[in-house]
PDB file of C-alpha atoms in Angstrom:
ATOM      1  CA  UNK A   1      11.633   9.436  10.928  1.00  0.00           C
ATOM      2  CA  UNK A   2      10.440   5.957   9.929  1.00  0.00           C
ATOM      3  CA  UNK A   3      10.431   4.881  13.575  1.00  0.00           C
ATOM      4  CA  UNK A   4       8.188   7.820  14.493  1.00  0.00           C
ATOM      5  CA  UNK A   5       5.833   6.937  11.618  1.00  0.00           C
ATOM      6  CA  UNK A   6       5.650   3.319  12.742  1.00  0.00           C
ATOM      7  CA  UNK A   7       4.982   4.263  16.375  1.00  0.00           C
ATOM      8  CA  UNK A   8       2.230   6.646  15.236  1.00  0.00           C
ATOM      9  CA  UNK A   9       0.742   3.835  13.142  1.00  0.00           C
ATOM     10  CA  UNK A  10       0.783   1.451  16.113  1.00  0.00           C
ATOM     11  CA  UNK A  11      -1.006   3.990  18.309  1.00  0.00           C
ATOM     12  CA  UNK A  12      -3.778   4.497  15.715  1.00  0.00           C
ATOM     13  CA  UNK A  13      -4.133   0.859  14.643  1.00  0.00           C
ATOM     14  CA  UNK A  14      -6.128  -2.018  16.066  1.00  0.00           C
ATOM     15  CA  UNK A  15      -6.331  -5.776  15.825  1.00  0.00           C
ATOM     16  CA  UNK A  16      -9.391  -7.950  15.244  1.00  0.00           C
ATOM     17  CA  UNK A  17     -11.025  -6.678  18.446  1.00  0.00           C
ATOM     18  CA  UNK A  18     -11.424  -3.172  17.032  1.00  0.00           C
ATOM     19  CA  UNK A  19     -12.939  -4.229  13.697  1.00  0.00           C
ATOM     20  CA  UNK A  20     -16.707  -3.961  13.251  1.00  0.00           C
ATOM     21  CA  UNK A  21     -16.956  -4.868   9.566  1.00  0.00           C
ATOM     22  CA  UNK A  22     -17.817  -8.576   9.082  1.00  0.00           C
ATOM     23  CA  UNK A  23     -15.855  -8.700   5.803  1.00  0.00           C
ATOM     24  CA  UNK A  24     -12.698  -7.271   7.376  1.00  0.00           C
ATOM     25  CA  UNK A  25     -13.117  -9.220  10.632  1.00  0.00           C
ATOM     26  CA  UNK A  26     -13.346 -12.532   8.736  1.00  0.00           C
ATOM     27  CA  UNK A  27     -10.235 -11.706   6.681  1.00  0.00           C
ATOM     28  CA  UNK A  28      -8.300 -10.757   9.825  1.00  0.00           C
ATOM     29  CA  UNK A  29      -9.298 -13.785  11.920  1.00  0.00           C
ATOM     30  CA  UNK A  30      -9.451 -16.482   9.245  1.00  0.00           C
ATOM     31  CA  UNK A  31      -6.847 -15.207   6.798  1.00  0.00           C
ATOM     32  CA  UNK A  32      -4.290 -12.909   8.373  1.00  0.00           C
ATOM     33  CA  UNK A  33      -4.142 -14.314  11.912  1.00  0.00           C
ATOM     34  CA  UNK A  34      -4.884 -17.925  10.947  1.00  0.00           C
ATOM     35  CA  UNK A  35      -2.592 -20.677  12.138  1.00  0.00           C
ATOM     36  CA  UNK A  36      -0.665 -22.584   9.494  1.00  0.00           C
ATOM     37  CA  UNK A  37       2.402 -24.684  10.217  1.00  0.00           C
ATOM     38  CA  UNK A  38       4.045 -23.390   7.017  1.00  0.00           C
ATOM     39  CA  UNK A  39       3.797 -19.813   8.272  1.00  0.00           C
ATOM     40  CA  UNK A  40       4.308 -20.134  12.041  1.00  0.00           C
ATOM     41  CA  UNK A  41       8.085 -19.739  12.027  1.00  0.00           C
ATOM     42  CA  UNK A  42       8.079 -16.714   9.720  1.00  0.00           C
ATOM     43  CA  UNK A  43       7.221 -13.089  10.500  1.00  0.00           C
ATOM     44  CA  UNK A  44       3.757 -12.140   9.220  1.00  0.00           C
ATOM     45  CA  UNK A  45       5.145  -9.446   6.936  1.00  0.00           C
ATOM     46  CA  UNK A  46       7.174 -12.130   5.126  1.00  0.00           C
ATOM     47  CA  UNK A  47       4.146 -14.346   4.385  1.00  0.00           C
ATOM     48  CA  UNK A  48       1.520 -11.626   3.970  1.00  0.00           C
ATOM     49  CA  UNK A  49       1.191 -12.143   0.203  1.00  0.00           C
ATOM     50  CA  UNK A  50       0.819 -15.905   0.664  1.00  0.00           C
ATOM     51  CA  UNK A  51      -1.934 -15.337   3.246  1.00  0.00           C
ATOM     52  CA  UNK A  52      -3.757 -13.006   0.849  1.00  0.00           C
ATOM     53  CA  UNK A  53      -3.665 -15.626  -1.910  1.00  0.00           C
ATOM     54  CA  UNK A  54      -4.695 -18.435   0.439  1.00  0.00           C
ATOM     55  CA  UNK A  55      -7.726 -16.504   1.709  1.00  0.00           C
ATOM     56  CA  UNK A  56      -9.022 -14.565  -1.310  1.00  0.00           C
ATOM     57  CA  UNK A  57      -7.939 -17.012  -4.053  1.00  0.00           C
ATOM     58  CA  UNK A  58      -7.771 -14.505  -6.939  1.00  0.00           C
ATOM     59  CA  UNK A  59      -7.948 -16.235 -10.313  1.00  0.00           C
ATOM     60  CA  UNK A  60      -6.378 -13.451 -12.404  1.00  0.00           C
ATOM     61  CA  UNK A  61      -3.616 -11.174 -11.144  1.00  0.00           C
ATOM     62  CA  UNK A  62      -1.771  -8.254 -12.701  1.00  0.00           C
ATOM     63  CA  UNK A  63       1.695  -8.562 -11.129  1.00  0.00           C
ATOM     64  CA  UNK A  64       3.176  -5.059 -11.494  1.00  0.00           C
ATOM     65  CA  UNK A  65       6.673  -5.623 -10.179  1.00  0.00           C
ATOM     66  CA  UNK A  66      10.177  -6.412 -11.324  1.00  0.00           C
ATOM     67  CA  UNK A  67      10.241  -9.146  -8.663  1.00  0.00           C
ATOM     68  CA  UNK A  68       9.300 -12.630  -9.763  1.00  0.00           C
ATOM     69  CA  UNK A  69       6.028 -14.145  -8.615  1.00  0.00           C
ATOM     70  CA  UNK A  70       6.789 -16.213  -5.484  1.00  0.00           C
ATOM     71  CA  UNK A  71       6.977 -19.924  -6.266  1.00  0.00           C
ATOM     72  CA  UNK A  72       4.495 -20.794  -3.505  1.00  0.00           C
ATOM     73  CA  UNK A  73       1.718 -18.799  -5.199  1.00  0.00           C
ATOM     74  CA  UNK A  74       2.709 -19.015  -8.868  1.00  0.00           C
ATOM     75  CA  UNK A  75       0.418 -21.964  -9.595  1.00  0.00           C
ATOM     76  CA  UNK A  76      -2.621 -20.505  -7.847  1.00  0.00           C
ATOM     77  CA  UNK A  77      -3.581 -17.845 -10.398  1.00  0.00           C
ATOM     78  CA  UNK A  78      -3.068 -16.587 -13.931  1.00  0.00           C
ATOM     79  CA  UNK A  79      -0.480 -13.809 -13.770  1.00  0.00           C
ATOM     80  CA  UNK A  80      -0.152 -10.910 -16.187  1.00  0.00           C
ATOM     81  CA  UNK A  81       3.164  -9.011 -16.213  1.00  0.00           C
ATOM     82  CA  UNK A  82       1.452  -5.673 -16.902  1.00  0.00           C
ATOM     83  CA  UNK A  83      -1.897  -3.975 -17.023  1.00  0.00           C
ATOM     84  CA  UNK A  84      -1.584  -3.693 -20.808  1.00  0.00           C
ATOM     85  CA  UNK A  85      -1.086  -7.452 -21.237  1.00  0.00           C
ATOM     86  CA  UNK A  86      -4.174  -8.019 -19.100  1.00  0.00           C
ATOM     87  CA  UNK A  87      -6.212  -5.602 -21.218  1.00  0.00           C
ATOM     88  CA  UNK A  88      -5.018  -7.218 -24.453  1.00  0.00           C
ATOM     89  CA  UNK A  89      -6.324 -10.593 -23.290  1.00  0.00           C
ATOM     90  CA  UNK A  90      -9.750  -9.078 -22.509  1.00  0.00           C
ATOM     91  CA  UNK A  91      -9.577 -10.662 -19.070  1.00  0.00           C
ATOM     92  CA  UNK A  92     -10.968  -8.990 -15.996  1.00  0.00           C
ATOM     93  CA  UNK A  93      -8.326  -8.889 -13.335  1.00  0.00           C
ATOM     94  CA  UNK A  94      -9.329  -9.736  -9.762  1.00  0.00           C
ATOM     95  CA  UNK A  95      -6.161  -8.514  -8.090  1.00  0.00           C
ATOM     96  CA  UNK A  96      -3.350  -6.076  -8.809  1.00  0.00           C
ATOM     97  CA  UNK A  97      -0.033  -6.453  -6.969  1.00  0.00           C
ATOM     98  CA  UNK A  98       2.120  -3.331  -6.872  1.00  0.00           C
ATOM     99  CA  UNK A  99       5.454  -2.709  -5.179  1.00  0.00           C
ATOM    100  CA  UNK A 100       8.152  -0.023  -5.202  1.00  0.00           C
ATOM    101  CA  UNK A 101       9.389  -1.098  -8.635  1.00  0.00           C
ATOM    102  CA  UNK A 102       6.069  -0.050 -10.185  1.00  0.00           C
ATOM    103  CA  UNK A 103       6.844   2.565 -12.794  1.00  0.00           C
ATOM    104  CA  UNK A 104       3.231   3.113 -13.792  1.00  0.00           C
ATOM    105  CA  UNK A 105       1.652   6.498 -13.320  1.00  0.00           C
ATOM    106  CA  UNK A 106      -1.032   6.464 -10.638  1.00  0.00           C
ATOM    107  CA  UNK A 107      -3.649   7.465 -13.215  1.00  0.00           C
ATOM    108  CA  UNK A 108      -3.126   4.205 -15.136  1.00  0.00           C
ATOM    109  CA  UNK A 109      -3.724   2.147 -11.982  1.00  0.00           C
ATOM    110  CA  UNK A 110      -6.803   4.225 -11.122  1.00  0.00           C
ATOM    111  CA  UNK A 111      -8.143   3.763 -14.695  1.00  0.00           C
ATOM    112  CA  UNK A 112      -7.808   0.002 -14.270  1.00  0.00           C
ATOM    113  CA  UNK A 113      -9.834   0.194 -11.054  1.00  0.00           C
ATOM    114  CA  UNK A 114     -12.737   1.545 -13.063  1.00  0.00           C
ATOM    115  CA  UNK A 115     -13.010  -1.679 -15.071  1.00  0.00           C
ATOM    116  CA  UNK A 116     -12.398  -4.091 -12.193  1.00  0.00           C
ATOM    117  CA  UNK A 117     -15.447  -5.971 -10.920  1.00  0.00           C
ATOM    118  CA  UNK A 118     -16.904  -6.302  -7.466  1.00  0.00           C
ATOM    119  CA  UNK A 119     -14.644  -7.946  -4.849  1.00  0.00           C
ATOM    120  CA  UNK A 120     -11.525  -7.069  -6.859  1.00  0.00           C
ATOM    121  CA  UNK A 121      -8.621  -5.594  -4.917  1.00  0.00           C
ATOM    122  CA  UNK A 122      -5.195  -4.023  -5.062  1.00  0.00           C
ATOM    123  CA  UNK A 123      -2.331  -5.243  -2.866  1.00  0.00           C
ATOM    124  CA  UNK A 124       0.326  -2.589  -2.352  1.00  0.00           C
ATOM    125  CA  UNK A 125       3.685  -3.772  -0.975  1.00  0.00           C
ATOM    126  CA  UNK A 126       4.748  -0.681   0.969  1.00  0.00           C
ATOM    127  CA  UNK A 127       7.892  -2.082   2.612  1.00  0.00           C
ATOM    128  CA  UNK A 128      10.148   0.228   0.580  1.00  0.00           C
ATOM    129  CA  UNK A 129       7.774   3.190   1.080  1.00  0.00           C
ATOM    130  CA  UNK A 130       8.891   5.435  -1.759  1.00  0.00           C
ATOM    131  CA  UNK A 131       7.230   8.823  -2.173  1.00  0.00           C
ATOM    132  CA  UNK A 132       5.578   7.685  -5.420  1.00  0.00           C
ATOM    133  CA  UNK A 133       4.195   4.536  -3.804  1.00  0.00           C
ATOM    134  CA  UNK A 134       2.835   6.521  -0.847  1.00  0.00           C
ATOM    135  CA  UNK A 135       1.176   8.970  -3.260  1.00  0.00           C
ATOM    136  CA  UNK A 136      -0.388   6.064  -5.170  1.00  0.00           C
ATOM    137  CA  UNK A 137      -1.641   4.562  -1.891  1.00  0.00           C
ATOM    138  CA  UNK A 138      -3.253   7.868  -0.923  1.00  0.00           C
ATOM    139  CA  UNK A 139      -4.969   8.142  -4.309  1.00  0.00           C
ATOM    140  CA  UNK A 140      -6.227   4.567  -4.091  1.00  0.00           C
ATOM    141  CA  UNK A 141      -7.835   4.991  -0.675  1.00  0.00           C
ATOM    142  CA  UNK A 142      -9.437   8.304  -1.702  1.00  0.00           C
ATOM    143  CA  UNK A 143     -10.828   6.979  -4.980  1.00  0.00           C
ATOM    144  CA  UNK A 144     -14.631   6.845  -5.126  1.00  0.00           C
ATOM    145  CA  UNK A 145     -14.644   3.333  -6.610  1.00  0.00           C
ATOM    146  CA  UNK A 146     -12.748   1.791  -3.673  1.00  0.00           C
ATOM    147  CA  UNK A 147     -14.789   1.158  -0.567  1.00  0.00           C
ATOM    148  CA  UNK A 148     -12.637  -0.811   1.873  1.00  0.00           C
ATOM    149  CA  UNK A 149      -9.005  -0.005   2.539  1.00  0.00           C
ATOM    150  CA  UNK A 150      -6.768  -1.721   5.062  1.00  0.00           C
ATOM    151  CA  UNK A 151      -3.409  -0.300   6.026  1.00  0.00           C
ATOM    152  CA  UNK A 152      -1.008  -2.793   7.608  1.00  0.00           C
ATOM    153  CA  UNK A 153       1.911  -0.302   7.511  1.00  0.00           C
ATOM    154  CA  UNK A 154       4.079  -2.676   5.455  1.00  0.00           C
ATOM    155  CA  UNK A 155       1.237  -3.538   3.073  1.00  0.00           C
ATOM    156  CA  UNK A 156      -2.047  -2.089   1.977  1.00  0.00           C
ATOM    157  CA  UNK A 157      -5.207  -3.675   0.614  1.00  0.00           C
ATOM    158  CA  UNK A 158      -7.850  -1.701  -1.257  1.00  0.00           C
ATOM    159  CA  UNK A 159     -11.130  -3.386  -2.229  1.00  0.00           C
ATOM    160  CA  UNK A 160     -13.988  -2.641  -4.568  1.00  0.00           C
ATOM    161  CA  UNK A 161     -17.112  -3.803  -2.730  1.00  0.00           C
ATOM    162  CA  UNK A 162     -20.370  -2.252  -3.878  1.00  0.00           C
ATOM    163  CA  UNK A 163     -22.316  -3.658  -0.941  1.00  0.00           C
ATOM    164  CA  UNK A 164     -20.182  -1.884   1.658  1.00  0.00           C
ATOM    165  CA  UNK A 165     -19.805   1.697   2.789  1.00  0.00           C
ATOM    166  CA  UNK A 166     -16.418   3.379   2.402  1.00  0.00           C
ATOM    167  CA  UNK A 167     -14.207   2.532   5.392  1.00  0.00           C
ATOM    168  CA  UNK A 168     -10.493   2.716   6.158  1.00  0.00           C
ATOM    169  CA  UNK A 169      -8.822   0.454   8.711  1.00  0.00           C
ATOM    170  CA  UNK A 170      -5.358   0.484  10.276  1.00  0.00           C
ATOM    171  CA  UNK A 171      -4.522  -3.028  11.377  1.00  0.00           C
ATOM    172  CA  UNK A 172      -1.476  -4.391  13.189  1.00  0.00           C
ATOM    173  CA  UNK A 173       0.304  -7.399  11.753  1.00  0.00           C
TER     174      UNK A 173
END
């Protein structure tokens, strides 16, 4: 069943040539598809998170996962282990990382979106693709506050960008 889902995704997705949003096109060409000798030997789905950090440079991140923050990006931002710890510090988070180990109810993540500023985003690691994670992804892309969503099959990015109309993209890694 996963193979059928992936083939369906590939048929509906595009690369940089099918993107007409300048914001998304720049991220795809200069961030996702950029050449870097550190990343060339690795599959893109293995270095996706590093590419996101290298391009967007979020200063504050809520890392909602039981996995440790990768060493290569640990010094680039201030990391909070939970949304509550971020709220307690009265810091506005610029990025939320969520994977299959996220035990938060979707409503708590959506509530956090409401206080995130412009150009903030959520990175969803969908490699495990649990039913709960897929439901959260669907709620995130349907939320009125989010305007740009990018589905990479293995990952998803959802942005809050007030200057942009609501758009959803399916992009091949």
